[in-house]
Structure formats: C-alpha cells, structure tokens
Amino acid sequence: MKKIYDLTLPLTTDIPVFPGQPPLSLLPWSDLKIHGSATNAFFMVEHTGTHLDVPAHFIEGGRTVEEIPLERFWGEALVLDVSSYLGRGELRLPDLERVLGEKDIKEGDIVLFYSGVDKLLGKPEYFAQGVFLTEEVAKFLIDKKVKGVGTDSPSIDSQPFAVHRLLLAREIIIYESLTNLRELRSKRIIFVGFPLKLKGCTGSPIRAVAICG
C-alpha cells in the first residue's frame, strides 16, 4: 500500500515572507447567505510558502511556469538528511559526500534536502539558519543531471543567489519551503510538485507530496 505524505506548508495570512515582500492577503469576497455562493480573494507573491522557481526567476529570457513540460515537476526523488548542518550555514561538497555515503544520485533524480528548519517557521531564525547549498554542490548536482532540487529552507542559497542562477540556467527546477521531510530521510520516493499554470510567472505555489511505501 502506497502512502502519501503532504510536504506543503498551509497558506495563511501569517505565513512568513521574504523581507520586502508583501504578506499574503486573504479576503472574503462573497457570502453564501447573501450572494448564494462563498468565495475568497487572495493576493501574494508567487514565491510565498511552499513553491517552486523556474528559470525566468533569475535568468533573462528563461522559461516561465507554463512553458515548462509537466514531466519536469514530478519523478523519483532522494531525500537527504542534512539536519546536522542546521545553523552552520553552507553545505559544502565534502559535507554532501559524507551525507550521501553509499547512496547514489541518478540521472533525472529530484534531490530533496531535509534540514529541520521548518520547525523554526514563524521565528526570525527560519530565514537565517537554513542549510544553504554552495556553488560546488550545485555543480555536482548539475553533473549528475538531476531535474530538480528541493529544500525545507525558504531558499536553497543566500545572497547573491549564485546557486539559483547555476541551477535555473540549466532548467533544474527549485523547490523551497517544503515541510514534513523528517519521516522520509534517506528514502527514495516519488515526488510531485505541480505548479499552477500561471502564464508569464517566475514561480508558483505548489501542493508538494511524496508517495512511497
């Protein structure tokens, strides 16, 4: 029997957003008793909560969400436990090799990093203590020909976002602010993270799930 794990943060009006970005606004629009149907209107940046990044986010002329083939947004994934590096800053290539051990990254894999930072959601440390990938790690993953990289951190790297540029230039999809990866540590799973079909957008909120068992 296959089990489905929800890897998605709830979208609420108090969900943390990157400094300088507007918070999510969720407004009742129509009332069931008054209008005959109930609806809500919402406003948020594409990269709020659990979301993905596509090339247009950092690459001039890069493809936008609706231009990426759907098969890029799901597939076999390897979940790596990097929680021992939480608070240390960067994850370097020797660190990654140590975490991998005997495990192998295959061509076409989606590699997901569990740091445990999601337990700090709502605290200032959530944005500061993520396990950020280095350029050498990004190049290693590019050489492995992965098709996606994900993390429970709100970003896979920090300013000046060189890792974003390296991966997105090769159309490697980036998944950020995942959650509930703890139970999946060191496992191979099927990962699904389809975006909304937002024309011209540089990213999208997703309902990320893992299927395993």
Short mmCIF file of C-alpha atoms in Angstrom, two decimals, residues 81-171:
data_model
loop_
_atom_site.label_atom_id
_atom_site.label_comp_id
_atom_site.label_asym_id
_atom_site.label_seq_id
_atom_site.Cartn_x
_atom_site.Cartn_y
_atom_site.Cartn_z
CA ASP A 81 19.31 14.34 5.84
CA VAL A 82 21.43 17.46 6.36
CA SER A 83 19.89 18.37 9.72
CA SER A 84 23.26 18.09 11.48
CA TYR A 85 24.34 21.15 9.46
CA LEU A 86 21.41 23.31 10.58
CA GLY A 87 22.76 26.60 11.91
CA ARG A 88 26.19 26.05 10.39
CA GLY A 89 25.38 27.92 7.20
CA GLU A 90 26.59 26.33 4.00
CA LEU A 91 26.60 22.71 2.88
CA ARG A 92 29.88 22.07 1.06
CA LEU A 93 30.70 19.25 -1.33
CA PRO A 94 32.63 17.14 1.26
CA ASP A 95 29.58 17.51 3.54
CA LEU A 96 27.27 16.29 0.77
CA GLU A 97 29.55 13.35 0.00
CA ARG A 98 29.51 12.45 3.71
CA VAL A 99 25.70 12.59 3.79
CA LEU A 100 25.39 10.54 0.62
CA GLY A 101 27.61 7.71 1.84
CA GLU A 102 26.72 4.68 -0.27
CA LYS A 103 23.61 6.31 -1.74
CA ASP A 104 23.72 7.34 -5.37
CA ILE A 105 22.14 10.24 -7.20
CA LYS A 106 20.80 9.05 -10.55
CA GLU A 107 20.24 10.99 -13.75
CA GLY A 108 16.79 12.57 -13.68
CA ASP A 109 16.51 12.47 -9.89
CA ILE A 110 14.95 15.20 -7.78
CA VAL A 111 17.17 15.74 -4.73
CA LEU A 112 15.45 16.97 -1.56
CA PHE A 113 17.35 18.29 1.47
CA TYR A 114 15.90 17.83 4.96
CA SER A 115 17.42 20.31 7.44
CA GLY A 116 14.63 20.52 10.01
CA VAL A 117 14.46 24.30 9.68
CA ASP A 118 10.70 24.10 9.20
CA LYS A 119 10.40 23.69 12.99
CA LEU A 120 11.53 27.35 13.18
CA LEU A 121 8.67 28.57 10.99
CA GLY A 122 7.44 31.92 12.28
CA LYS A 123 10.71 32.74 14.03
CA PRO A 124 13.45 35.09 12.67
CA GLU A 125 15.84 32.12 12.55
CA TYR A 126 13.71 30.49 9.84
CA PHE A 127 15.31 32.70 7.19
CA ALA A 128 18.80 32.76 8.71
CA GLN A 129 19.51 29.17 9.75
CA GLY A 130 18.67 27.19 6.62
CA VAL A 131 21.24 24.79 5.20
CA PHE A 132 22.35 26.68 2.10
CA LEU A 133 23.94 24.92 -0.86
CA THR A 134 27.29 26.10 -2.23
CA GLU A 135 28.20 26.56 -5.88
CA GLU A 136 30.36 23.40 -5.79
CA VAL A 137 27.35 21.39 -4.59
CA ALA A 138 25.21 22.92 -7.34
CA LYS A 139 27.81 21.99 -9.97
CA PHE A 140 27.97 18.45 -8.57
CA LEU A 141 24.19 18.13 -8.92
CA ILE A 142 24.34 19.56 -12.44
CA ASP A 143 26.97 16.97 -13.37
CA LYS A 144 24.64 14.27 -12.01
CA LYS A 145 21.96 15.59 -14.40
CA VAL A 146 19.26 15.98 -11.77
CA LYS A 147 16.00 17.60 -12.84
CA GLY A 148 15.05 19.18 -9.54
CA VAL A 149 16.46 20.30 -6.19
CA GLY A 150 14.32 20.98 -3.13
CA THR A 151 14.71 22.06 0.47
CA ASP A 152 12.68 22.72 3.59
CA SER A 153 14.56 26.03 3.89
CA PRO A 154 12.88 29.13 2.42
CA SER A 155 15.81 29.37 -0.01
CA ILE A 156 18.44 26.95 -1.31
CA ASP A 157 21.13 29.65 -1.01
CA SER A 158 21.67 33.21 0.13
CA GLN A 159 22.76 36.47 -1.50
CA PRO A 160 23.93 36.81 -4.28
CA PHE A 161 21.96 33.63 -5.17
CA ALA A 162 24.63 32.07 -7.38
CA VAL A 163 23.18 28.58 -6.83
CA HIS A 164 19.78 29.71 -8.09
CA ARG A 165 21.42 31.02 -11.25
CA LEU A 166 23.50 27.89 -11.83
CA LEU A 167 20.56 25.51 -11.48
CA LEU A 168 17.93 27.59 -13.25
CA ALA A 169 20.23 28.27 -16.21
CA ARG A 170 20.02 24.50 -16.83
CA GLU A 171 16.28 24.37 -16.20
#
